[in-house]
Amino acid sequence: MNEVLLRSLTPGVLAVLVRRGADFAAAGAAVQDALVEAVRVWPDDPPRDAKGWLVTVAWRRFLDATRADASRRRREDLVDREPTPGPAPAADDTLQLYFLCAHPSLTPSSAVALTLRAVGGLSTRQIAQAYLVPEATMAQRISRAKRTVSGVRFDQPGDVATVLRVLYLVFNEGYSGDVDLAAEAIRLTRQLAARVDHPEVAGLLALMLLHHARRAARTAADGGLVPLAGQDRGRWDTRMIAEGVAVLQGALARDRLGEFQAQAAIAALHADAPTAGETDWPQIVEWYDELARLTDSPVVRLNRAVAVGEADGPRAGLAALAAVDGTLPRHTAVAAYLHERDGDPATAARLYAEAALKAPNLAERDHLTRQAARINARLNAGPSG
Amino acid sequence: MAKYLLLKHYRGAPAAVNDVPMDRWTQDEISDHVQYMNDFAARLEKTGEFVDGQALAPEGAWVRYDGEGRPPVTDGPFAETKDLIAGWMVIDVDGYERAVELAGELSAAPGAGGKPIHEWLEVRPFLSAPPTITE
């Protein structure tokens, strides 16, 4: 039995049932039943139209379950009274599923879990593993999310921005367990891009591709973080970079700039440089200016200060940094880097050590600790060393 | 999306507002307290925010390597230990604000006189995996 095929069909089948008026949770159960049936029947009697077969069986299961459940009499009446809407060729059911799973009434973590379950077709166990929580916890999170959106009607178009935010969260979570969330986020964003003609969808897809292309070079053999400047560019996936750049160019040509396109443009400029030293920093600063205008985010201004430091020297970078909120995560790390480049190793070592204590993750903390240790070793060796 | 450790202390935390030792509470007050803690955990399981939780015995020992071929050195329990962990709960929530909100609720467990004990709980974020997009 082709598990990949089944997984790719599942969201579409679920979407059809939900659009026909099935409650989200009941639809999910019916689709599971249909999958079990498919595994039993298909090896001997493969269907001509796999998705159509699954929809028919799942819908029948849903109706059976609804009828059998006496306490749900009211819903049965509803189903009987409201004739099943016929196929709507213009509507893309999977697209509606994206919007439903990213509904604003859900918390970010619930939206992420529901998207991976319903659109991505991942099992609850796989999602729980990826997020390092017990399976029972994830099951509850998903079923609560289903209950939250079960009353939502598909009568108005969803908000693309919300869907993109959810996919971005999935991508940024990286990967652990047996599911590669970054790859999964790219797969889902590709699907979305094929269905929605929106430059920011393309922008997010380009951003993901450009970052994913550098993934192998981001981590050292010992698991440590390799910063961009130190990465072996021969290990970057050039085909993926080329695709990301092409997707981005298509989006920029539409002349409706958004934050994902601007971020992707910055990633593209990094990916385009044959060596770190040849990075086009002045253009990167310009893109950060665009980003700051679009988002007004302090994190963007912090990153801009790094770019200014590269384009116009560490003093200019420190001046730009002075205008950024000092309590931001990584502010101290950036200050340490700029002070080192400005020829003040003592201050840099102190700030690196301070930044390590504030680091939000292990890889970053280890990296910053090593930076401090590297400078301290040089300082202790004295002028002759 | 972000995991936090909620730590309860036998000792080491600032004194609770309603600071009557548990062995002076009535049977019902103890039952109510335990019930509150169980209900709290059960509620977090339902919201999909519960990861794990355990209670620890107050007795503990310090252990360290004592050189090649020698058994590890054990000492203690250290009666003078400043900080003594009574138990912990790990939660997985949307952010820091939610973690603080939940710790606040847990701290309101009833104690003597059926009134909240206002116990101080320590809230510590887990170090996470680095985000994929950094620059």
Coordinates of C-alpha atoms in Angstrom, one line a residue:
Chain A
M1 CA 0.0 0.0 0.0
N2 CA 1.4 3.4 -1.0
E3 CA 1.4 5.3 2.3
V4 CA 2.7 8.5 0.6
L5 CA -0.2 8.4 -1.8
L6 CA -2.7 7.9 1.0
R7 CA -1.1 10.7 3.0
S8 CA -1.3 13.1 0.1
L9 CA -4.9 12.3 -0.6
T10 CA -6.1 12.5 3.0
P11 CA -6.4 16.3 3.4
G12 CA -8.4 16.6 0.2
V13 CA -10.8 14.0 1.3
L14 CA -11.2 15.5 4.7
A15 CA -11.7 18.9 3.0
V16 CA -14.6 17.6 0.9
L17 CA -16.3 16.1 3.9
V18 CA -15.9 19.3 5.9
R19 CA -17.2 21.4 3.0
R20 CA -20.3 19.2 2.7
G21 CA -21.1 20.1 6.3
A22 CA -19.4 17.3 8.3
D23 CA -18.2 18.3 11.8
F24 CA -14.4 18.4 11.7
A25 CA -13.8 15.7 14.3
A26 CA -16.4 13.3 12.8
A27 CA -15.0 13.9 9.4
G28 CA -11.6 13.0 10.6
A29 CA -12.8 9.8 12.1
A30 CA -14.7 8.9 8.9
V31 CA -11.6 9.5 6.8
Q32 CA -9.5 7.3 9.1
D33 CA -12.1 4.5 8.6
A34 CA -11.9 5.0 4.9
L35 CA -8.1 4.7 5.0
V36 CA -8.3 1.5 6.9
E37 CA -10.8 0.2 4.4
A38 CA -8.5 1.2 1.5
V39 CA -5.5 -0.7 3.0
R40 CA -7.8 -3.8 3.2
V41 CA -9.4 -3.6 -0.2
W42 CA -7.0 -1.8 -2.6
P43 CA -4.3 -4.5 -2.9
D44 CA -6.9 -6.9 -4.5
D45 CA -9.1 -4.3 -6.1
P46 CA -7.3 -1.0 -6.9
P47 CA -9.7 1.9 -7.6
R48 CA -9.5 3.9 -10.8
D49 CA -10.0 7.2 -9.0
A50 CA -8.4 6.8 -5.6
K51 CA -9.6 10.1 -4.1
G52 CA -13.1 9.6 -5.4
W53 CA -13.1 6.2 -3.8
L54 CA -12.0 7.6 -0.5
V55 CA -14.5 10.4 -0.5
T56 CA -17.4 8.0 -1.2
V57 CA -16.4 5.6 1.5
A58 CA -15.6 8.3 4.0
W59 CA -18.9 10.1 3.4
R60 CA -20.8 6.9 3.8
R61 CA -19.0 6.2 7.1
F62 CA -19.8 9.7 8.2
L63 CA -23.5 9.3 7.5
D64 CA -23.5 5.9 9.2
A65 CA -21.8 7.2 12.3
T66 CA -24.1 10.2 12.4
R67 CA -27.2 8.1 12.1
A68 CA -26.0 5.5 14.6
D69 CA -25.4 8.2 17.2
A70 CA -28.8 8.8 18.7
S71 CA -27.6 11.7 20.7
R72 CA -26.7 13.4 17.5
R73 CA -30.2 13.1 16.1
R74 CA -30.4 16.8 15.6
R75 CA -27.4 16.9 13.3
E76 CA -28.8 14.0 11.3
D77 CA -31.9 16.0 10.7
L78 CA -29.7 18.9 9.6
V79 CA -27.8 16.7 7.2
D80 CA -31.1 15.3 5.8
R81 CA -32.7 18.7 5.5
E82 CA -29.7 20.4 3.9
P83 CA -29.1 18.7 0.7
T84 CA -25.5 17.8 0.2
P85 CA -23.9 20.6 -1.9
G86 CA -22.8 19.3 -5.3
P87 CA -19.2 19.5 -6.4
A88 CA -18.1 23.1 -6.7
P89 CA -15.5 23.2 -9.4
A90 CA -14.3 26.7 -8.6
A91 CA -13.7 26.0 -4.9
D92 CA -10.5 24.3 -3.8
D93 CA -11.3 22.3 -0.8
T94 CA -7.7 21.9 0.4
L95 CA -7.2 25.6 0.2
Q96 CA -10.2 26.1 2.5
L97 CA -8.7 23.5 4.9
Y98 CA -5.6 25.7 5.1
F99 CA -7.7 28.7 6.1
L100 CA -9.7 26.7 8.6
C101 CA -6.6 25.3 10.3
A102 CA -5.1 28.8 10.6
H103 CA -8.3 30.3 11.9
P104 CA -7.6 33.4 14.0
S105 CA -9.7 31.9 16.9
L106 CA -6.9 29.3 17.4
T107 CA -3.7 29.9 19.4
P108 CA -0.5 29.7 17.3
S109 CA 0.4 26.3 18.7
S110 CA -3.1 24.9 18.1
A111 CA -3.1 26.3 14.5
V112 CA 0.3 24.6 13.9
A113 CA -0.8 21.3 15.3
L114 CA -4.1 21.3 13.3
T115 CA -2.4 22.3 10.1
L116 CA 0.1 19.5 10.4
R117 CA -2.6 17.0 11.2
A118 CA -5.3 18.0 8.7
V119 CA -3.5 19.6 5.8
G120 CA -0.2 17.7 6.2
G121 CA -1.7 14.4 7.1
L122 CA 0.9 13.7 9.8
S123 CA -0.1 11.3 12.6
T124 CA -0.7 12.7 16.1
R125 CA 2.3 10.7 17.2
Q126 CA 4.6 12.2 14.6
I127 CA 3.5 15.8 15.5
A128 CA 3.9 15.0 19.3
Q129 CA 7.4 13.7 18.6
A130 CA 8.4 16.8 16.6
Y131 CA 7.3 19.1 19.3
L132 CA 8.6 16.9 22.2
V133 CA 5.3 16.6 24.0
P134 CA 3.4 13.5 25.1
E135 CA 1.1 12.1 22.4
A136 CA -1.9 12.5 24.7
T137 CA -1.1 16.2 25.0
M138 CA -0.9 16.6 21.3
A139 CA -4.1 14.6 20.8
Q140 CA -5.9 17.0 23.2
R141 CA -4.4 20.0 21.5
I142 CA -5.7 18.8 18.1
S143 CA -9.1 17.8 19.3
R144 CA -9.6 21.1 21.1
A145 CA -8.5 22.9 18.0
K146 CA -11.0 20.9 16.0
R147 CA -13.8 21.8 18.4
T148 CA -12.8 25.5 18.2
V149 CA -13.2 25.6 14.5
S150 CA -16.1 23.1 14.1
G151 CA -18.6 25.9 14.0
V152 CA -16.7 28.0 11.4
R153 CA -18.4 28.3 8.1
F154 CA -16.6 28.6 4.8
D155 CA -18.6 31.6 3.7
Q156 CA -15.8 34.1 3.5
P157 CA -12.3 33.9 2.2
G158 CA -9.7 33.2 4.7
D159 CA -6.8 35.4 5.6
V160 CA -3.6 34.4 3.6
A161 CA -1.4 36.3 6.1
T162 CA -2.6 34.0 8.9
V163 CA -1.9 30.9 7.0
L164 CA 1.6 32.1 6.0
R165 CA 2.3 32.9 9.7
V166 CA 1.4 29.3 10.7
L167 CA 3.6 27.8 7.9
Y168 CA 6.5 30.1 8.9
L169 CA 6.2 28.9 12.5
V170 CA 6.3 25.2 11.3
F171 CA 9.4 26.0 9.2
N172 CA 11.2 27.8 12.0
E173 CA 10.7 25.0 14.4
G174 CA 13.4 23.1 12.5
Y175 CA 13.3 19.4 12.9
S176 CA 13.4 16.6 15.4
G177 CA 11.9 13.1 15.7
D178 CA 11.2 11.3 12.5
V179 CA 9.5 14.2 10.8
D180 CA 11.4 17.0 9.2
L181 CA 9.2 20.0 9.9
A182 CA 11.2 22.3 7.7
A183 CA 10.7 20.0 4.7
E184 CA 7.1 19.6 5.7
A185 CA 6.6 23.4 5.8
I186 CA 8.1 23.7 2.3
R187 CA 5.8 20.9 1.0
L188 CA 2.7 22.6 2.4
T189 CA 3.8 26.1 1.2
R190 CA 4.4 24.7 -2.3
Q191 CA 0.9 23.2 -2.3
L192 CA -0.5 26.6 -1.2
A193 CA 1.5 28.5 -3.8
A194 CA 0.0 26.2 -6.5
R195 CA -3.4 27.2 -5.3
V196 CA -3.1 30.9 -4.3
D197 CA -1.9 33.6 -6.6
H198 CA -0.3 35.9 -4.0
P199 CA 3.2 37.3 -4.1
E200 CA 3.7 36.8 -0.4
V201 CA 3.0 33.1 -0.7
A202 CA 5.8 33.0 -3.3
G203 CA 7.9 35.2 -1.0
L204 CA 7.6 32.7 1.9
L205 CA 8.3 29.7 -0.3
A206 CA 11.4 31.5 -1.7
L207 CA 12.5 32.4 1.9
M208 CA 12.2 28.8 3.0
L209 CA 14.0 27.4 0.0
L210 CA 16.9 29.8 0.3
H211 CA 17.3 29.0 4.0
H212 CA 16.8 25.2 3.6
A213 CA 19.5 25.2 0.9
R214 CA 22.1 26.2 3.4
R215 CA 20.9 23.8 6.1
A216 CA 23.7 21.2 5.7
A217 CA 26.3 23.9 6.2
R218 CA 24.7 25.4 9.2
T219 CA 25.7 22.7 11.6
A220 CA 29.2 21.4 12.4
A221 CA 29.9 17.7 12.9
D222 CA 29.7 18.2 16.6
G223 CA 26.2 19.7 16.3
G224 CA 27.5 23.3 16.9
L225 CA 26.1 26.3 15.0
V226 CA 28.2 27.5 12.1
P227 CA 27.5 31.2 11.4
L228 CA 26.8 32.4 7.9
A229 CA 30.3 33.8 7.3
G230 CA 32.0 30.6 8.4
Q231 CA 29.8 28.2 6.4
D232 CA 31.3 26.0 3.7
R233 CA 29.5 27.4 0.7
G234 CA 30.3 24.3 -1.3
R235 CA 27.8 22.5 0.8
W236 CA 24.9 24.8 -0.1
D237 CA 22.3 23.2 -2.3
T238 CA 22.7 25.4 -5.5
R239 CA 19.7 23.9 -7.2
M240 CA 17.4 24.8 -4.3
I241 CA 19.0 28.3 -4.2
A242 CA 18.3 28.7 -8.0
E243 CA 14.7 27.7 -7.5
G244 CA 14.3 30.1 -4.5
V245 CA 15.8 33.0 -6.5
A246 CA 13.5 32.2 -9.4
V247 CA 10.4 32.0 -7.2
L248 CA 11.4 35.3 -5.6
Q249 CA 12.0 37.1 -8.9
G250 CA 8.5 36.0 -10.0
A251 CA 7.0 37.5 -6.8
L252 CA 9.0 40.8 -6.9
A253 CA 7.9 41.3 -10.5
R254 CA 4.3 41.6 -9.2
D255 CA 5.3 44.8 -7.5
R256 CA 3.4 44.1 -4.3
L257 CA 6.2 43.9 -1.8
G258 CA 5.6 42.2 1.6
E259 CA 7.8 41.2 4.5
F260 CA 8.4 37.6 3.3
Q261 CA 9.6 38.8 -0.1
A262 CA 11.9 41.3 1.6
Q263 CA 13.3 38.7 3.9
A264 CA 13.8 36.3 0.9
A265 CA 15.6 39.1 -1.0
I266 CA 18.1 39.4 1.9
A267 CA 18.5 35.6 2.0
A268 CA 19.0 35.6 -1.8
L269 CA 21.8 38.2 -1.5
H270 CA 23.6 36.1 1.0
A271 CA 23.1 33.0 -1.1
D272 CA 24.4 34.8 -4.2
A273 CA 27.8 35.8 -2.7
P274 CA 30.6 33.4 -3.7
T275 CA 32.4 34.2 -0.4
A276 CA 31.2 35.9 2.8
G277 CA 33.5 38.8 2.0
E278 CA 31.8 39.5 -1.4
T279 CA 28.4 39.9 0.2
D280 CA 26.5 42.9 -1.2
W281 CA 26.0 44.5 2.2
P282 CA 24.9 48.0 1.0
Q283 CA 22.0 46.3 -0.9
I284 CA 21.2 44.2 2.2
V285 CA 20.9 47.4 4.3
E286 CA 18.5 48.8 1.7
W287 CA 16.3 45.6 2.0
Y288 CA 16.4 45.9 5.8
D289 CA 15.2 49.5 5.4
E290 CA 12.3 48.2 3.3
L291 CA 11.6 45.5 6.0
A292 CA 11.7 48.0 8.8
R293 CA 9.1 50.1 6.9
L294 CA 6.9 47.1 6.3
T295 CA 7.1 45.6 9.8
D296 CA 8.4 48.3 12.2
S297 CA 9.9 45.4 14.1
P298 CA 12.8 46.0 16.6
V299 CA 14.3 42.6 15.6
V300 CA 14.6 43.9 12.0
R301 CA 16.3 47.0 13.3
L302 CA 18.7 44.9 15.2
N303 CA 19.6 42.8 12.2
R304 CA 19.9 46.0 10.2
A305 CA 22.5 47.2 12.6
V306 CA 24.6 44.1 11.8
A307 CA 24.3 44.8 8.1
V308 CA 25.2 48.5 8.6
G309 CA 28.3 47.3 10.5
E310 CA 29.3 45.3 7.5
A311 CA 28.5 47.9 4.9
D312 CA 29.8 51.0 6.7
G313 CA 32.1 49.7 9.4
P314 CA 31.7 48.7 13.1
R315 CA 31.3 52.3 14.4
A316 CA 28.4 52.9 12.1
G317 CA 27.0 49.5 13.2
L318 CA 27.3 50.5 16.9
A319 CA 25.6 53.8 16.2
A320 CA 22.7 52.0 14.5
L321 CA 22.6 49.5 17.4
A322 CA 22.3 52.4 20.0
A323 CA 18.9 53.2 18.6
V324 CA 17.6 49.6 19.1
D325 CA 15.9 48.4 22.3
G326 CA 18.7 46.9 24.5
T327 CA 16.5 44.3 26.1
L328 CA 16.0 42.4 22.8
P329 CA 17.4 38.9 22.6
R330 CA 20.7 38.9 20.7
H331 CA 21.2 42.6 21.3
T332 CA 24.2 41.9 23.5
A333 CA 25.6 39.3 21.0
V334 CA 25.5 41.9 18.2
A335 CA 27.2 44.5 20.4
A336 CA 29.9 42.0 21.2
Y337 CA 30.5 41.2 17.6
L338 CA 30.7 44.9 16.6
H339 CA 33.1 45.8 19.5
E340 CA 35.4 43.0 18.5
R341 CA 35.5 44.2 14.9
D342 CA 36.1 47.7 16.3
G343 CA 39.3 46.5 17.9
D344 CA 38.0 46.3 21.5
P345 CA 38.5 42.6 22.4
A346 CA 38.1 43.1 26.2
T347 CA 34.6 44.6 25.9
A348 CA 33.7 42.0 23.2
A349 CA 34.7 39.1 25.4
R350 CA 32.7 40.4 28.3
L351 CA 29.7 41.0 26.1
Y352 CA 29.9 37.6 24.5
A353 CA 29.9 35.9 27.9
E354 CA 26.9 38.1 29.0
A355 CA 25.1 37.2 25.7
A356 CA 25.7 33.5 26.3
L357 CA 23.8 33.7 29.6
K358 CA 20.8 35.2 27.7
A359 CA 20.9 32.8 24.7
P360 CA 17.5 31.3 24.0
N361 CA 18.9 27.9 22.8
L362 CA 21.8 25.6 23.5
A363 CA 23.5 25.9 20.1
E364 CA 23.6 29.7 20.4
R365 CA 24.8 29.6 24.0
D366 CA 27.6 27.3 23.2
H367 CA 28.6 29.4 20.1
L368 CA 28.7 32.6 22.2
T369 CA 30.6 30.9 25.0
R370 CA 33.2 29.8 22.5
Q371 CA 33.5 33.3 21.1
A372 CA 34.2 34.7 24.6
A373 CA 36.7 31.8 25.3
R374 CA 38.5 32.4 22.0
I375 CA 39.0 36.1 22.7
N376 CA 40.0 35.5 26.3
A377 CA 42.6 33.0 25.3
R378 CA 44.1 35.6 23.0
L379 CA 44.0 38.3 25.7
N380 CA 45.6 36.1 28.2
A381 CA 48.4 35.1 25.9
G382 CA 49.5 38.8 25.9
P383 CA 50.8 41.0 23.2
S384 CA 53.5 38.5 22.2
G385 CA 51.1 35.6 21.7
Chain B
M1 CA 5.7 26.2 21.3
A2 CA 7.8 27.1 24.3
K3 CA 8.4 24.8 27.2
Y4 CA 8.7 26.1 30.8
L5 CA 9.6 24.4 34.0
L6 CA 7.5 25.3 37.0
L7 CA 9.4 24.5 40.2
K8 CA 8.0 24.1 43.7
H9 CA 10.4 24.4 46.5
Y10 CA 10.5 22.8 50.0
R11 CA 13.1 25.5 50.9
G12 CA 14.9 28.2 49.1
A13 CA 11.9 30.2 47.8
P14 CA 10.7 33.3 49.6
A15 CA 8.1 32.5 52.2
A16 CA 4.5 32.0 51.0
V17 CA 2.0 34.7 52.0
N18 CA -0.2 32.2 53.8
D19 CA 2.8 30.5 55.3
V20 CA 1.4 27.8 57.6
P21 CA 3.3 24.5 57.5
M22 CA 1.2 21.7 55.9
D23 CA 1.3 19.5 59.0
R24 CA -0.8 22.2 60.8
W25 CA -3.5 22.1 58.2
T26 CA -6.8 20.2 58.7
Q27 CA -7.4 17.0 56.9
D28 CA -9.9 18.7 54.6
E29 CA -7.5 21.5 53.8
I30 CA -4.8 19.0 52.8
S31 CA -7.3 17.1 50.6
D32 CA -8.5 20.4 49.0
H33 CA -4.9 21.3 48.3
V34 CA -4.0 18.0 46.7
Q35 CA -7.3 18.1 44.7
Y36 CA -6.4 21.5 43.4
M37 CA -3.0 20.4 42.2
N38 CA -4.5 17.3 40.5
D39 CA -7.3 19.3 38.9
F40 CA -4.7 21.8 37.6
A41 CA -2.7 19.1 35.9
A42 CA -5.8 17.5 34.5
R43 CA -6.9 20.8 33.1
L44 CA -3.5 21.4 31.4
E45 CA -3.8 17.9 29.9
K46 CA -7.1 18.9 28.3
T47 CA -5.7 22.2 26.9
G48 CA -2.8 20.4 25.4
E49 CA -0.3 22.3 27.5
F50 CA 0.9 19.5 29.9
V51 CA 4.2 17.8 29.3
D52 CA 5.2 16.2 32.6
G53 CA 5.2 16.6 36.3
Q54 CA 6.7 14.8 39.3
A55 CA 6.9 15.3 43.1
L56 CA 10.3 14.8 44.7
A57 CA 11.2 13.4 48.2
P58 CA 12.9 16.0 50.4
E59 CA 15.8 13.6 51.1
G60 CA 18.7 14.0 48.7
A61 CA 22.4 13.4 48.5
W62 CA 25.4 15.1 46.8
V63 CA 27.5 12.7 44.8
R64 CA 30.8 13.4 42.9
Y65 CA 33.6 11.5 41.2
D66 CA 36.5 10.8 43.5
G67 CA 39.2 9.7 41.1
E68 CA 40.2 6.6 39.2
G69 CA 39.3 3.3 40.9
R70 CA 37.5 4.9 43.8
P71 CA 33.8 4.8 44.5
P72 CA 31.9 8.1 44.1
V73 CA 31.9 10.3 47.1
T74 CA 28.4 10.8 48.6
D75 CA 27.6 13.2 51.3
G76 CA 24.5 14.7 52.8
P77 CA 21.7 15.0 53.0
F78 CA 22.6 18.6 53.5
A79 CA 20.3 19.9 56.1
E80 CA 21.7 23.4 55.4
T81 CA 20.9 23.2 51.6
K82 CA 19.5 26.5 50.7
D83 CA 17.4 25.3 47.8
L84 CA 15.4 22.1 47.9
I85 CA 13.1 21.2 45.0
A86 CA 9.7 19.7 46.1
G87 CA 8.5 18.9 42.6
W88 CA 8.2 20.2 39.1
M89 CA 5.8 20.5 36.2
V90 CA 6.8 21.0 32.6
I91 CA 4.3 22.9 30.4
D92 CA 4.3 23.6 26.7
V93 CA 2.6 27.0 26.1
D94 CA 2.3 29.7 23.5
G95 CA 4.6 32.1 25.3
Y96 CA 6.0 33.5 28.5
E97 CA 2.8 35.4 29.5
R98 CA 0.8 32.1 29.4
A99 CA 3.5 30.4 31.5
V100 CA 3.3 33.2 34.1
E101 CA -0.4 33.0 34.1
L102 CA -0.4 29.3 34.8
A103 CA 2.2 29.6 37.5
G104 CA 0.1 32.2 39.1
E105 CA -2.9 29.8 39.1
L106 CA -0.8 27.0 40.6
S107 CA 0.4 29.3 43.3
A108 CA -3.2 30.0 44.3
A109 CA -3.6 26.4 45.6
P110 CA -5.6 26.5 48.8
G111 CA -3.8 26.1 52.1
A112 CA -4.6 26.8 55.8
G113 CA -8.0 28.3 56.3
G114 CA -8.9 27.3 52.7
K115 CA -7.2 30.5 51.6
P116 CA -4.7 30.5 48.7
I117 CA -1.1 29.9 49.9
H118 CA 0.4 32.4 47.5
E119 CA 3.4 30.2 47.2
W120 CA 6.4 31.5 45.2
L121 CA 7.0 29.3 42.1
E122 CA 10.1 29.4 40.0
V123 CA 9.4 29.7 36.2
R124 CA 12.3 28.7 33.9
P125 CA 12.3 28.5 30.1
F126 CA 13.8 25.5 28.4
L127 CA 16.6 26.2 26.0
S128 CA 15.1 25.3 22.6
A129 CA 16.4 24.3 19.2
P130 CA 17.7 27.3 17.2
P131 CA 15.2 28.7 14.7
T132 CA 15.9 27.9 11.1
I133 CA 15.8 31.5 10.0
T134 CA 18.2 33.6 12.0
E135 CA 19.7 36.3 9.8

